[in-house]
């Protein structure tokens, strides 16, 4: 299926000038958000207790807070709506290990006069486990980026490799900035979304770079702008199909998956948009900014072909006993 004409060449390089400016604004804005207000650590990383409760009618938040404050173990608990007025989330800063009986039963007995409800979820994470999860989450992101850097550096000319890594970091930072902007807790779901985004984004970029490299081999032109525009125009239908498929799937998760999955769906939703846009308007433009010389690259290809022919000729002469 093709949305765009095969013979139509779009001037993506010209549009990329605006794309780079927009990317800088979004990237710097995301870095500022990392500092202030910063990430809100979820229970996975900060440790503590989360209790999710669903009422049959609108939850009486004031009564719930009052009853929780009357018990020493629950003092300082944060009570907030969770997706709807009937559903609430109770957060405790520490794991309630001092409670002798099951915490779900304790909360049920404490709030039994506030209405008809059921406990949907109880998560308890100690501070030591939270620290370990945080370290492993950061390590997973770091190793993923380093592995991709090694692969791309091996496969491509260094300017292409550097451009793809910069575009990848750009996508992850902006998606993480959206997590802060929309006040989503930093949790294992967010880390999983960012790891997924890394794979999605680099795949999009590599496909476009492969097409650019093929176009370079087929065209004798030394005009890099023409080559990039032709390659991007040729892959535009494929990029749009892939991007829209991912976008609508993640949008469905975001709209109908509920609050519990927003830690995954929100960064993926933002990342699917930014990843596709950066593959077209940022990564290829960075290759040009980094000074990729098409004429020198053509000479390098010619030298490689000449050396390959010489090796082949020497091998044939050796096999015939002439060397």
mmCIF file of N, CA and C in Angstrom, residues 6-56:
data_model
loop_
_atom_site.group_PDB
_atom_site.id
_atom_site.type_symbol
_atom_site.label_atom_id
_atom_site.label_comp_id
_atom_site.label_asym_id
_atom_site.label_seq_id
_atom_site.Cartn_x
_atom_site.Cartn_y
_atom_site.Cartn_z
ATOM 1 N N UNK A 6 5.205 7.361 -6.286
ATOM 2 C CA UNK A 6 6.561 6.820 -6.352
ATOM 3 C C UNK A 6 7.549 7.845 -6.905
ATOM 4 N N UNK A 7 7.122 8.588 -7.913
ATOM 5 C CA UNK A 7 8.046 9.490 -8.623
ATOM 6 C C UNK A 7 8.157 10.863 -7.978
ATOM 7 N N UNK A 8 7.388 11.119 -6.970
ATOM 8 C CA UNK A 8 7.400 12.422 -6.312
ATOM 9 C C UNK A 8 8.548 12.488 -5.311
ATOM 10 N N UNK A 9 9.405 13.495 -5.452
ATOM 11 C CA UNK A 9 10.521 13.700 -4.532
ATOM 12 C C UNK A 9 10.197 14.909 -3.658
ATOM 13 N N UNK A 10 10.101 14.690 -2.370
ATOM 14 C CA UNK A 10 9.773 15.762 -1.430
ATOM 15 C C UNK A 10 11.064 16.355 -0.861
ATOM 16 N N UNK A 11 11.024 17.649 -0.609
ATOM 17 C CA UNK A 11 12.217 18.337 -0.101
ATOM 18 C C UNK A 11 12.272 18.227 1.421
ATOM 19 N N UNK A 12 12.642 17.044 1.904
ATOM 20 C CA UNK A 12 12.718 16.820 3.345
ATOM 21 C C UNK A 12 13.865 17.596 3.981
ATOM 22 N N UNK A 13 14.943 17.786 3.245
ATOM 23 C CA UNK A 13 16.108 18.485 3.793
ATOM 24 C C UNK A 13 15.741 19.918 4.159
ATOM 25 N N UNK A 14 14.958 20.567 3.316
ATOM 26 C CA UNK A 14 14.533 21.932 3.617
ATOM 27 C C UNK A 14 13.642 21.966 4.858
ATOM 28 N N UNK A 15 12.708 21.001 4.944
ATOM 29 C CA UNK A 15 11.822 20.945 6.106
ATOM 30 C C UNK A 15 12.581 20.567 7.374
ATOM 31 N N UNK A 16 13.711 19.869 7.201
ATOM 32 C CA UNK A 16 14.501 19.454 8.361
ATOM 33 C C UNK A 16 15.111 20.628 9.106
ATOM 34 N N UNK A 17 15.291 21.754 8.422
ATOM 35 C CA UNK A 17 15.820 22.944 9.093
ATOM 36 C C UNK A 17 14.897 23.376 10.235
ATOM 37 N N UNK A 18 13.597 23.291 9.975
ATOM 38 C CA UNK A 18 12.626 23.619 11.027
ATOM 39 C C UNK A 18 12.556 22.492 12.059
ATOM 40 N N UNK A 19 12.731 21.252 11.587
ATOM 41 C CA UNK A 19 12.691 20.107 12.491
ATOM 42 C C UNK A 19 13.792 20.152 13.531
ATOM 43 N N UNK A 20 14.995 20.565 13.124
ATOM 44 C CA UNK A 20 16.121 20.655 14.056
ATOM 45 C C UNK A 20 15.838 21.694 15.143
ATOM 46 N N UNK A 21 15.254 22.828 14.751
ATOM 47 C CA UNK A 21 14.926 23.881 15.724
ATOM 48 C C UNK A 21 13.885 23.378 16.720
ATOM 49 N N UNK A 22 12.838 22.707 16.208
ATOM 50 C CA UNK A 22 11.802 22.156 17.084
ATOM 51 C C UNK A 22 12.394 21.114 18.028
ATOM 52 N N UNK A 23 13.285 20.285 17.506
ATOM 53 C CA UNK A 23 13.909 19.246 18.341
ATOM 54 C C UNK A 23 14.741 19.852 19.457
ATOM 55 N N UNK A 24 15.475 20.903 19.151
ATOM 56 C CA UNK A 24 16.279 21.562 20.175
ATOM 57 C C UNK A 24 15.402 22.130 21.286
ATOM 58 N N UNK A 25 14.278 22.727 20.898
ATOM 59 C CA UNK A 25 13.361 23.290 21.891
ATOM 60 C C UNK A 25 12.803 22.190 22.793
ATOM 61 N N UNK A 26 12.345 21.087 22.180
ATOM 62 C CA UNK A 26 11.774 19.982 22.944
ATOM 63 C C UNK A 26 12.836 19.304 23.811
ATOM 64 N N UNK A 27 14.043 19.136 23.267
ATOM 65 C CA UNK A 27 15.126 18.465 23.990
ATOM 66 C C UNK A 27 15.540 19.282 25.215
ATOM 67 N N UNK A 28 15.774 20.577 25.013
ATOM 68 C CA UNK A 28 16.183 21.445 26.127
ATOM 69 C C UNK A 28 15.057 21.557 27.160
ATOM 70 N N UNK A 29 13.814 21.660 26.667
ATOM 71 C CA UNK A 29 12.676 21.715 27.582
ATOM 72 C C UNK A 29 12.577 20.465 28.441
ATOM 73 N N UNK A 30 12.858 19.296 27.840
ATOM 74 C CA UNK A 30 12.816 18.041 28.591
ATOM 75 C C UNK A 30 13.908 17.991 29.649
ATOM 76 N N UNK A 31 15.103 18.464 29.292
ATOM 77 C CA UNK A 31 16.198 18.487 30.271
ATOM 78 C C UNK A 31 15.869 19.398 31.443
ATOM 79 N N UNK A 32 15.211 20.512 31.163
ATOM 80 C CA UNK A 32 14.798 21.422 32.245
ATOM 81 C C UNK A 32 13.782 20.733 33.155
ATOM 82 N N UNK A 33 12.858 19.978 32.547
ATOM 83 C CA UNK A 33 11.863 19.258 33.347
ATOM 84 C C UNK A 33 12.511 18.203 34.239
ATOM 85 N N UNK A 34 13.626 17.615 33.782
ATOM 86 C CA UNK A 34 14.330 16.623 34.606
ATOM 87 C C UNK A 34 14.827 17.247 35.907
ATOM 88 N N UNK A 35 15.221 18.544 35.813
ATOM 89 C CA UNK A 35 15.751 19.240 36.981
ATOM 90 C C UNK A 35 14.616 19.774 37.857
ATOM 91 N N UNK A 36 13.658 20.405 37.224
ATOM 92 C CA UNK A 36 12.531 20.974 37.963
ATOM 93 C C UNK A 36 11.272 20.842 37.127
ATOM 94 N N UNK A 37 10.268 20.137 37.563
ATOM 95 C CA UNK A 37 10.079 19.559 38.902
ATOM 96 C C UNK A 37 10.783 18.221 39.129
ATOM 97 N N UNK A 38 11.292 17.586 38.086
ATOM 98 C CA UNK A 38 11.961 16.299 38.244
ATOM 99 C C UNK A 38 10.978 15.135 38.237
ATOM 100 N N UNK A 39 11.524 13.916 38.223
ATOM 101 C CA UNK A 39 10.695 12.717 38.192
ATOM 102 C C UNK A 39 10.048 12.472 39.561
ATOM 103 N N UNK A 40 8.831 11.963 39.510
ATOM 104 C CA UNK A 40 8.169 11.470 40.719
ATOM 105 C C UNK A 40 8.371 9.963 40.746
ATOM 106 N N UNK A 41 9.167 9.491 41.693
ATOM 107 C CA UNK A 41 9.479 8.066 41.754
ATOM 108 C C UNK A 41 8.264 7.273 42.205
ATOM 109 N N UNK A 42 7.962 6.218 41.462
ATOM 110 C CA UNK A 42 6.883 5.324 41.855
ATOM 111 C C UNK A 42 7.336 4.384 42.961
ATOM 112 N N UNK A 43 6.414 3.559 43.402
ATOM 113 C CA UNK A 43 6.726 2.651 44.505
ATOM 114 C C UNK A 43 7.807 1.649 44.113
ATOM 115 N N UNK A 44 7.932 1.352 42.798
ATOM 116 C CA UNK A 44 8.960 0.416 42.341
ATOM 117 C C UNK A 44 10.356 0.885 42.716
ATOM 118 N N UNK A 45 10.589 2.198 42.620
ATOM 119 C CA UNK A 45 11.918 2.751 42.841
ATOM 120 C C UNK A 45 12.072 3.419 44.201
ATOM 121 N N UNK A 46 11.037 4.076 44.680
ATOM 122 C CA UNK A 46 11.132 4.811 45.945
ATOM 123 C C UNK A 46 10.861 3.918 47.150
ATOM 124 N N UNK A 47 10.203 2.780 46.915
ATOM 125 C CA UNK A 47 9.786 1.938 48.027
ATOM 126 C C UNK A 47 8.511 2.482 48.645
ATOM 127 N N UNK A 48 7.828 1.655 49.425
ATOM 128 C CA UNK A 48 6.595 2.091 50.068
ATOM 129 C C UNK A 48 5.461 1.126 49.775
ATOM 130 N N UNK A 49 4.234 1.618 49.985
ATOM 131 C CA UNK A 49 3.050 0.775 49.832
ATOM 132 C C UNK A 49 2.006 1.507 48.996
ATOM 133 N N UNK A 50 1.391 0.781 48.076
ATOM 134 C CA UNK A 50 0.286 1.322 47.276
ATOM 135 C C UNK A 50 -0.916 0.407 47.434
ATOM 136 N N UNK A 51 -2.064 0.996 47.732
ATOM 137 C CA UNK A 51 -3.314 0.244 47.857
ATOM 138 C C UNK A 51 -4.336 0.870 46.916
ATOM 139 N N UNK A 52 -4.832 0.081 45.972
ATOM 140 C CA UNK A 52 -5.837 0.550 45.016
ATOM 141 C C UNK A 52 -7.204 0.033 45.437
ATOM 142 N N UNK A 53 -8.162 0.948 45.599
ATOM 143 C CA UNK A 53 -9.503 0.591 46.081
ATOM 144 C C UNK A 53 -10.544 1.112 45.102
ATOM 145 N N UNK A 54 -11.539 0.289 44.821
ATOM 146 C CA UNK A 54 -12.654 0.686 43.951
ATOM 147 C C UNK A 54 -13.953 0.676 44.734
ATOM 148 N N UNK A 55 -14.640 1.825 44.745
ATOM 149 C CA UNK A 55 -15.932 1.966 45.411
ATOM 150 C C UNK A 55 -17.056 1.774 44.398
ATOM 151 N N UNK A 56 -18.221 1.369 44.892
ATOM 152 C CA UNK A 56 -19.386 1.225 44.007
ATOM 153 C C UNK A 56 -19.966 2.600 43.653
#
